[in-house]
PDB file of C-alpha atoms and ligand atoms in Angstrom:
ATOM      1  CA  MET Y 467      -5.921  12.206  -8.858  1.00  0.00           C
ATOM      2  CA  PHE Y 468      -5.102   9.807  -6.048  1.00  0.00           C
ATOM      3  CA  VAL Y 469      -3.213   6.643  -7.045  1.00  0.00           C
ATOM      4  CA  THR Y 470      -2.178   3.948  -4.591  1.00  0.00           C
ATOM      5  CA  PHE Y 471       0.115   0.949  -4.919  1.00  0.00           C
ATOM      6  CA  GLU Y 472      -0.527  -2.313  -3.124  1.00  0.00           C
ATOM      7  CA  GLY Y 473       1.149  -5.697  -2.968  1.00  0.00           C
ATOM      8  CA  ILE Y 474       2.795  -8.223  -0.703  1.00  0.00           C
ATOM      9  CA  GLU Y 475       6.392  -8.031   0.455  1.00  0.00           C
ATOM     10  CA  GLY Y 476       8.850  -8.054  -2.438  1.00  0.00           C
ATOM     11  CA  SER Y 477       6.305  -7.149  -5.100  1.00  0.00           C
ATOM     12  CA  GLY Y 478       8.550  -4.255  -6.167  1.00  0.00           C
ATOM     13  CA  LYS Y 479       6.260  -1.351  -5.289  1.00  0.00           C
ATOM     14  CA  THR Y 480       9.005   1.078  -4.363  1.00  0.00           C
ATOM     15  CA  THR Y 481      10.996   0.555  -7.591  1.00  0.00           C
ATOM     16  CA  GLN Y 482       7.896   0.743  -9.763  1.00  0.00           C
ATOM     17  CA  ILE Y 483       6.556   3.848  -8.028  1.00  0.00           C
ATOM     18  CA  GLY Y 484       9.858   5.647  -8.661  1.00  0.00           C
ATOM     19  CA  LEU Y 485       9.722   4.869 -12.379  1.00  0.00           C
ATOM     20  CA  LEU Y 486       6.052   5.748 -12.709  1.00  0.00           C
ATOM     21  CA  VAL Y 487       6.531   9.070 -10.974  1.00  0.00           C
ATOM     22  CA  ASP Y 488       9.416   9.978 -13.318  1.00  0.00           C
ATOM     23  CA  TRP Y 489       7.107   9.286 -16.243  1.00  0.00           C
ATOM     24  CA  LEU Y 490       4.174  11.273 -14.831  1.00  0.00           C
ATOM     25  CA  ARG Y 491       6.465  14.216 -14.071  1.00  0.00           C
ATOM     26  CA  SER Y 492       7.950  14.085 -17.577  1.00  0.00           C
ATOM     27  CA  ARG Y 493       4.413  14.635 -18.823  1.00  0.00           C
ATOM     28  CA  GLY Y 494       4.232  17.877 -16.860  1.00  0.00           C
ATOM     29  CA  LEU Y 495       2.151  16.659 -13.947  1.00  0.00           C
ATOM     30  CA  ARG Y 496       2.826  17.783 -10.388  1.00  0.00           C
ATOM     31  CA  VAL Y 497       3.280  14.537  -8.480  1.00  0.00           C
ATOM     32  CA  LEU Y 498       3.626  13.969  -4.760  1.00  0.00           C
ATOM     33  CA  VAL Y 499       4.915  10.576  -3.617  1.00  0.00           C
ATOM     34  CA  THR Y 500       4.354   9.323  -0.130  1.00  0.00           C
ATOM     35  CA  ARG Y 501       4.155   6.109   1.826  1.00  0.00           C
ATOM     36  CA  GLU Y 502       2.202   4.420   4.572  1.00  0.00           C
ATOM     37  CA  PRO Y 503       2.764   4.082   7.432  1.00  0.00           C
ATOM     38  CA  GLY Y 504       4.777   7.286   7.543  1.00  0.00           C
ATOM     39  CA  GLY Y 505       4.832  10.300   5.279  1.00  0.00           C
ATOM     40  CA  THR Y 506       4.551  12.805   8.142  1.00  0.00           C
ATOM     41  CA  ALA Y 507       6.727  13.394  11.226  1.00  0.00           C
ATOM     42  CA  ILE Y 508       3.991  11.868  13.389  1.00  0.00           C
ATOM     43  CA  GLY Y 509       3.461   9.002  10.964  1.00  0.00           C
ATOM     44  CA  ASP Y 510       7.177   8.214  10.858  1.00  0.00           C
ATOM     45  CA  GLN Y 511       7.234   7.837  14.637  1.00  0.00           C
ATOM     46  CA  ILE Y 512       4.179   5.591  14.513  1.00  0.00           C
ATOM     47  CA  ARG Y 513       5.897   3.586  11.762  1.00  0.00           C
ATOM     48  CA  HIS Y 514       8.874   3.027  14.042  1.00  0.00           C
ATOM     49  CA  ILE Y 515       6.632   1.608  16.785  1.00  0.00           C
ATOM     50  CA  LEU Y 516       4.690  -0.553  14.324  1.00  0.00           C
ATOM     51  CA  LEU Y 517       7.532  -2.148  12.441  1.00  0.00           C
ATOM     52  CA  HIS Y 518      10.186  -2.496  15.136  1.00  0.00           C
ATOM     53  CA  PRO Y 519      11.253  -6.178  15.090  1.00  0.00           C
ATOM     54  CA  THR Y 520      11.227  -6.467  18.919  1.00  0.00           C
ATOM     55  CA  HIS Y 521       7.582  -5.389  19.303  1.00  0.00           C
ATOM     56  CA  THR Y 522       6.307  -8.940  18.970  1.00  0.00           C
ATOM     57  CA  GLU Y 523       3.854  -8.470  21.865  1.00  0.00           C
ATOM     58  CA  MET Y 524       1.764  -5.960  19.902  1.00  0.00           C
ATOM     59  CA  ALA Y 525      -1.948  -6.765  20.014  1.00  0.00           C
ATOM     60  CA  ALA Y 526      -3.628  -6.925  16.619  1.00  0.00           C
ATOM     61  CA  GLU Y 527      -6.146  -4.297  17.795  1.00  0.00           C
ATOM     62  CA  ALA Y 528      -3.341  -1.905  18.792  1.00  0.00           C
ATOM     63  CA  GLU Y 529      -1.718  -2.502  15.430  1.00  0.00           C
ATOM     64  CA  ILE Y 530      -4.774  -1.505  13.408  1.00  0.00           C
ATOM     65  CA  LEU Y 531      -5.322   1.624  15.474  1.00  0.00           C
ATOM     66  CA  LEU Y 532      -1.696   2.687  15.016  1.00  0.00           C
ATOM     67  CA  PHE Y 533      -1.819   2.141  11.250  1.00  0.00           C
ATOM     68  CA  SER Y 534      -5.089   4.087  11.219  1.00  0.00           C
ATOM     69  CA  ALA Y 535      -3.666   6.925  13.321  1.00  0.00           C
ATOM     70  CA  ALA Y 536      -0.799   7.360  10.846  1.00  0.00           C
ATOM     71  CA  ARG Y 537      -3.339   7.285   7.995  1.00  0.00           C
ATOM     72  CA  ALA Y 538      -5.615   9.866   9.629  1.00  0.00           C
ATOM     73  CA  GLN Y 539      -2.644  12.202   9.937  1.00  0.00           C
ATOM     74  CA  ILE Y 540      -1.304  11.838   6.397  1.00  0.00           C
ATOM     75  CA  VAL Y 541      -4.753  12.230   4.828  1.00  0.00           C
ATOM     76  CA  ARG Y 542      -5.338  15.557   6.545  1.00  0.00           C
ATOM     77  CA  GLN Y 543      -1.810  16.939   6.592  1.00  0.00           C
ATOM     78  CA  VAL Y 544      -0.583  15.858   3.151  1.00  0.00           C
ATOM     79  CA  ILE Y 545      -2.912  13.965   0.819  1.00  0.00           C
ATOM     80  CA  ARG Y 546      -6.098  16.041   0.873  1.00  0.00           C
ATOM     81  CA  PRO Y 547      -4.380  19.442   0.647  1.00  0.00           C
ATOM     82  CA  HIS Y 548      -2.354  18.281  -2.382  1.00  0.00           C
ATOM     83  CA  LEU Y 549      -5.375  16.766  -4.132  1.00  0.00           C
ATOM     84  CA  GLU Y 550      -7.320  19.973  -3.575  1.00  0.00           C
ATOM     85  CA  ASP Y 551      -4.407  21.904  -5.071  1.00  0.00           C
ATOM     86  CA  GLY Y 552      -4.445  19.779  -8.247  1.00  0.00           C
ATOM     87  CA  TRP Y 553      -1.516  17.441  -7.574  1.00  0.00           C
ATOM     88  CA  VAL Y 554      -1.351  13.784  -8.488  1.00  0.00           C
ATOM     89  CA  VAL Y 555      -0.726  11.942  -5.212  1.00  0.00           C
ATOM     90  CA  VAL Y 556       0.915   8.523  -5.411  1.00  0.00           C
ATOM     91  CA  CYS Y 557       0.893   6.577  -2.159  1.00  0.00           C
ATOM     92  CA  ASP Y 558       2.902   3.430  -1.402  1.00  0.00           C
ATOM     93  CA  ARG Y 559       0.172   1.454   0.438  1.00  0.00           C
ATOM     94  CA  PHE Y 560      -3.142   2.789   1.761  1.00  0.00           C
ATOM     95  CA  ALA Y 561      -6.322   1.395   3.310  1.00  0.00           C
ATOM     96  CA  ASP Y 562      -6.263  -1.803   1.219  1.00  0.00           C
ATOM     97  CA  SER Y 563      -3.137  -2.812   3.150  1.00  0.00           C
ATOM     98  CA  THR Y 564      -5.215  -2.778   6.323  1.00  0.00           C
ATOM     99  CA  MET Y 565      -7.848  -5.016   4.785  1.00  0.00           C
ATOM    100  CA  ALA Y 566      -5.212  -7.387   3.406  1.00  0.00           C
ATOM    101  CA  TYR Y 567      -2.810  -7.529   6.377  1.00  0.00           C
ATOM    102  CA  GLN Y 568      -4.988  -6.916   9.449  1.00  0.00           C
ATOM    103  CA  GLY Y 569      -8.216  -8.263   7.926  1.00  0.00           C
ATOM    104  CA  TYR Y 570      -7.279 -11.288   5.855  1.00  0.00           C
ATOM    105  CA  GLY Y 571      -3.800 -11.768   7.376  1.00  0.00           C
ATOM    106  CA  GLN Y 572      -4.462 -11.207  11.111  1.00  0.00           C
ATOM    107  CA  GLN Y 573      -8.103 -12.173  10.698  1.00  0.00           C
ATOM    108  CA  LEU Y 574      -9.633  -9.185  12.465  1.00  0.00           C
ATOM    109  CA  PRO Y 575     -13.335  -8.617  11.646  1.00  0.00           C
ATOM    110  CA  LEU Y 576     -13.543  -6.974   8.217  1.00  0.00           C
ATOM    111  CA  ASP Y 577     -16.571  -4.844   9.103  1.00  0.00           C
ATOM    112  CA  ASP Y 578     -14.761  -3.304  12.079  1.00  0.00           C
ATOM    113  CA  LEU Y 579     -11.771  -2.529   9.865  1.00  0.00           C
ATOM    114  CA  ARG Y 580     -13.971  -0.872   7.263  1.00  0.00           C
ATOM    115  CA  GLN Y 581     -15.522   1.369   9.918  1.00  0.00           C
ATOM    116  CA  ILE Y 582     -12.199   2.308  11.488  1.00  0.00           C
ATOM    117  CA  THR Y 583     -10.761   3.004   8.048  1.00  0.00           C
ATOM    118  CA  ARG Y 584     -13.699   5.173   7.025  1.00  0.00           C
ATOM    119  CA  PHE Y 585     -13.206   7.217  10.190  1.00  0.00           C
ATOM    120  CA  ALA Y 586      -9.437   7.503   9.686  1.00  0.00           C
ATOM    121  CA  THR Y 587      -9.623   8.498   6.004  1.00  0.00           C
ATOM    122  CA  GLY Y 588     -12.696  10.694   6.304  1.00  0.00           C
ATOM    123  CA  GLY Y 589     -14.036   8.608   3.409  1.00  0.00           C
ATOM    124  CA  LEU Y 590     -11.149   9.397   1.025  1.00  0.00           C
ATOM    125  CA  ARG Y 591     -10.644   6.611  -1.510  1.00  0.00           C
ATOM    126  CA  PRO Y 592      -8.100   6.176  -4.303  1.00  0.00           C
ATOM    127  CA  ASP Y 593      -9.138   6.887  -7.892  1.00  0.00           C
ATOM    128  CA  ALA Y 594      -6.981   3.979  -9.035  1.00  0.00           C
ATOM    129  CA  THR Y 595      -5.065   1.273  -7.172  1.00  0.00           C
ATOM    130  CA  ILE Y 596      -2.266  -0.667  -8.789  1.00  0.00           C
ATOM    131  CA  TYR Y 597      -1.996  -4.127  -7.278  1.00  0.00           C
ATOM    132  CA  LEU Y 598       1.378  -5.716  -8.046  1.00  0.00           C
ATOM    133  CA  ASP Y 599       0.757  -9.428  -7.952  1.00  0.00           C
ATOM    134  CA  ILE Y 600       3.513 -11.924  -7.216  1.00  0.00           C
ATOM    135  CA  ALA Y 601       3.651 -15.395  -5.647  1.00  0.00           C
ATOM    136  CA  VAL Y 602       4.410 -15.300  -1.908  1.00  0.00           C
ATOM    137  CA  GLU Y 603       7.596 -17.371  -2.185  1.00  0.00           C
ATOM    138  CA  ALA Y 604       8.941 -15.259  -5.033  1.00  0.00           C
ATOM    139  CA  GLY Y 605       8.238 -12.035  -3.150  1.00  0.00           C
ATOM    140  CA  LEU Y 606       9.845 -13.221   0.075  1.00  0.00           C
ATOM    141  CA  ARG Y 607      12.877 -14.457  -1.878  1.00  0.00           C
ATOM    142  CA  ARG Y 608      13.313 -10.968  -3.331  1.00  0.00           C
ATOM    143  CA  LYS Y 609      12.978  -9.409   0.115  1.00  0.00           C
ATOM    144  CA  ALA Y 610      15.503 -11.821   1.631  1.00  0.00           C
ATOM    145  CA  GLN Y 611      18.129 -10.240  -0.624  1.00  0.00           C
ATOM    146  CA  THR Y 612      17.880  -7.062   1.474  1.00  0.00           C
ATOM    147  CA  PRO Y 613      17.717  -8.508   5.019  1.00  0.00           C
ATOM    148  CA  GLU Y 614      18.601  -5.190   6.681  1.00  0.00           C
ATOM    149  CA  GLU Y 615      15.116  -3.998   5.713  1.00  0.00           C
ATOM    150  CA  TRP Y 616      13.425  -6.968   7.372  1.00  0.00           C
ATOM    151  CA  ASN Y 617      10.542  -5.733   9.530  1.00  0.00           C
ATOM    152  CA  ARG Y 618       8.102  -7.221  12.017  1.00  0.00           C
ATOM    153  CA  MET Y 619       5.405  -7.895   9.421  1.00  0.00           C
ATOM    154  CA  GLU Y 620       7.794  -9.706   7.123  1.00  0.00           C
ATOM    155  CA  ALA Y 621       8.862 -12.004   9.951  1.00  0.00           C
ATOM    156  CA  LEU Y 622       5.330 -13.425  10.208  1.00  0.00           C
ATOM    157  CA  SER Y 623       4.589 -16.945   9.007  1.00  0.00           C
ATOM    158  CA  LEU Y 624       4.284 -18.117   5.432  1.00  0.00           C
ATOM    159  CA  ASP Y 625       0.605 -18.891   6.088  1.00  0.00           C
ATOM    160  CA  PHE Y 626       0.084 -15.259   7.038  1.00  0.00           C
ATOM    161  CA  HIS Y 627       1.553 -14.051   3.744  1.00  0.00           C
ATOM    162  CA  HIS Y 628      -0.558 -16.517   1.766  1.00  0.00           C
ATOM    163  CA  ARG Y 629      -3.679 -15.161   3.484  1.00  0.00           C
ATOM    164  CA  VAL Y 630      -2.586 -11.608   2.665  1.00  0.00           C
ATOM    165  CA  ARG Y 631      -2.145 -12.376  -1.029  1.00  0.00           C
ATOM    166  CA  ALA Y 632      -5.457 -14.237  -1.214  1.00  0.00           C
ATOM    167  CA  GLY Y 633      -7.039 -11.269   0.553  1.00  0.00           C
ATOM    168  CA  TYR Y 634      -5.659  -8.855  -2.022  1.00  0.00           C
ATOM    169  CA  LEU Y 635      -7.029 -11.003  -4.833  1.00  0.00           C
ATOM    170  CA  THR Y 636     -10.448 -10.927  -3.163  1.00  0.00           C
ATOM    171  CA  LEU Y 637     -10.303  -7.137  -2.859  1.00  0.00           C
ATOM    172  CA  VAL Y 638      -9.348  -6.834  -6.539  1.00  0.00           C
ATOM    173  CA  SER Y 639     -12.247  -9.026  -7.623  1.00  0.00           C
ATOM    174  CA  GLU Y 640     -14.680  -7.030  -5.454  1.00  0.00           C
ATOM    175  CA  GLU Y 641     -13.703  -3.691  -6.986  1.00  0.00           C
ATOM    176  CA  PRO Y 642     -12.538  -4.273 -10.555  1.00  0.00           C
ATOM    177  CA  GLN Y 643     -13.334  -0.675 -11.500  1.00  0.00           C
ATOM    178  CA  ARG Y 644     -10.738   0.704  -9.056  1.00  0.00           C
ATOM    179  CA  PHE Y 645      -8.021  -1.963  -9.073  1.00  0.00           C
ATOM    180  CA  LEU Y 646      -5.489  -2.542 -11.827  1.00  0.00           C
ATOM    181  CA  ARG Y 647      -3.878  -5.919 -11.290  1.00  0.00           C
ATOM    182  CA  VAL Y 648      -0.400  -6.138 -12.794  1.00  0.00           C
ATOM    183  CA  ASP Y 649       1.752  -9.269 -12.902  1.00  0.00           C
ATOM    184  CA  ALA Y 650       4.889  -8.279 -10.956  1.00  0.00           C
ATOM    185  CA  SER Y 651       6.932 -11.418 -11.565  1.00  0.00           C
ATOM    186  CA  GLY Y 652       8.633 -10.183 -14.740  1.00  0.00           C
ATOM    187  CA  ALA Y 653      11.554  -7.818 -15.369  1.00  0.00           C
ATOM    188  CA  VAL Y 654      11.362  -4.307 -13.943  1.00  0.00           C
ATOM    189  CA  ALA Y 655      10.934  -2.598 -17.331  1.00  0.00           C
ATOM    190  CA  ALA Y 656       8.205  -4.992 -18.462  1.00  0.00           C
ATOM    191  CA  VAL Y 657       6.218  -4.517 -15.256  1.00  0.00           C
ATOM    192  CA  GLN Y 658       6.588  -0.745 -15.589  1.00  0.00           C
ATOM    193  CA  ASN Y 659       5.255  -0.835 -19.152  1.00  0.00           C
ATOM    194  CA  ASP Y 660       2.219  -2.783 -17.980  1.00  0.00           C
ATOM    195  CA  ILE Y 661       1.592  -0.286 -15.178  1.00  0.00           C
ATOM    196  CA  ARG Y 662       1.807   2.707 -17.537  1.00  0.00           C
ATOM    197  CA  ALA Y 663      -0.465   1.096 -20.110  1.00  0.00           C
ATOM    198  CA  ALA Y 664      -3.065   0.139 -17.508  1.00  0.00           C
ATOM    199  CA  LEU Y 665      -3.017   3.515 -15.824  1.00  0.00           C
ATOM    200  CA  ALA Y 666      -3.086   5.456 -19.101  1.00  0.00           C
ATOM    201  CA  ALA Y 667      -6.119   3.494 -20.252  1.00  0.00           C
ATOM    202  CA  ARG Y 668      -7.855   3.960 -16.917  1.00  0.00           C
ATOM    203  CA  LEU Y 669      -7.138   7.662 -16.616  1.00  0.00           C
ATOM    204  CA  GLY Y 670      -7.661   8.467 -20.268  1.00  0.00           C
ATOM    205  CA  ILE Y 671      -4.140   9.779 -20.859  1.00  0.00           C
ATOM    206  CA  GLU Y 672      -1.880   8.764 -23.740  1.00  0.00           C
ATOM    207  CA  GLY Y 673       0.589   5.969 -22.971  1.00  0.00           C
TER     208      GLY Y 673
HETATM  209  P1  LIG O 730       7.416  -1.379   4.487  1.00  0.00           P
HETATM  210  O1  LIG O 730       8.834  -1.486   4.943  1.00  0.00           O
HETATM  211  O2  LIG O 730       6.952  -0.079   3.939  1.00  0.00           O
HETATM  212  O3  LIG O 730       7.123  -2.558   3.501  1.00  0.00           O
HETATM  213  P2  LIG O 730       6.806  -2.564   1.972  1.00  0.00           P
HETATM  214  O4  LIG O 730       8.065  -2.088   1.304  1.00  0.00           O
HETATM  215  O5  LIG O 730       6.476  -3.988   1.703  1.00  0.00           O
HETATM  216  O6  LIG O 730       5.634  -1.641   1.779  1.00  0.00           O
HETATM  217  O7  LIG O 730       6.513  -1.835   5.689  1.00  0.00           O
HETATM  218  C1  LIG O 730       5.175  -1.701   5.697  1.00  0.00           C
HETATM  219  C2  LIG O 730       4.611  -2.927   6.369  1.00  0.00           C
HETATM  220  O8  LIG O 730       3.419  -2.592   7.066  1.00  0.00           O
HETATM  221  C3  LIG O 730       4.276  -4.011   5.384  1.00  0.00           C
HETATM  222  O9  LIG O 730       4.677  -5.261   5.906  1.00  0.00           O
HETATM  223  C4  LIG O 730       2.758  -3.968   5.323  1.00  0.00           C
HETATM  224  C5  LIG O 730       2.379  -3.468   6.664  1.00  0.00           C
HETATM  225  N1  LIG O 730       1.100  -2.718   6.710  1.00  0.00           N
HETATM  226  C6  LIG O 730       0.024  -3.279   7.362  1.00  0.00           C
HETATM  227  O10 LIG O 730       0.108  -4.388   7.905  1.00  0.00           O
HETATM  228  N2  LIG O 730      -1.159  -2.581   7.420  1.00  0.00           N
HETATM  229  C7  LIG O 730      -1.302  -1.341   6.865  1.00  0.00           C
HETATM  230  O11 LIG O 730      -2.388  -0.716   6.941  1.00  0.00           O
HETATM  231  C8  LIG O 730      -0.162  -0.767   6.194  1.00  0.00           C
HETATM  232  C9  LIG O 730      -0.250   0.594   5.571  1.00  0.00           C
HETATM  233  C10 LIG O 730       1.023  -1.494   6.142  1.00  0.00           C
END
């Protein structure tokens, strides 16, 4: 089972993934958690190039290829082998981030991104994707409380982040059978309960 988390900056993915994984493990499942970009030694180096705040000259085309290179590596080195071995793999961001950020945000052609992504993933797609939805201003306000984590993507304009959120909402509406949209504006425990309930219903496990 391959589960991904998506959302704009400050949607609380990392906190919610930690809690969900504790719950899945308490039910006896073998769970691997990973994140994009990163998750492998090669991916972590690519992540450093991608997110370094001084790399403002990066071309949008270079950006997508670097994200995709990290993805190609993690799919083959980590995700596929674990799925084949019966693990639940939970990934903090995956290909939908490319559609939302590089497609809707940077406005690169969506068809090109789909092709590049298909090549990078070898066609692997999540079984379920939890989209944590929060207003742009609320998310950025949360993020601003931890400024040391500020990265190059977060420094982009407010318009950019609005396009990213609208893009996510489009993706969710296009694939309602895969996406689980969860309101992320509430308290941590309430959001977690919603995630568990949605996932349990989708995967046919008891909540
Ligand atoms: P990260 O610090 O992991 O942010 P977050 O905690 O919000 O996930 O940085 C990842 C950044 O990279 C984030 O701003 C989204 C961006 N990103 C893309 O633009 N395209 C992609 O394909 C991926 C995977 C991430």
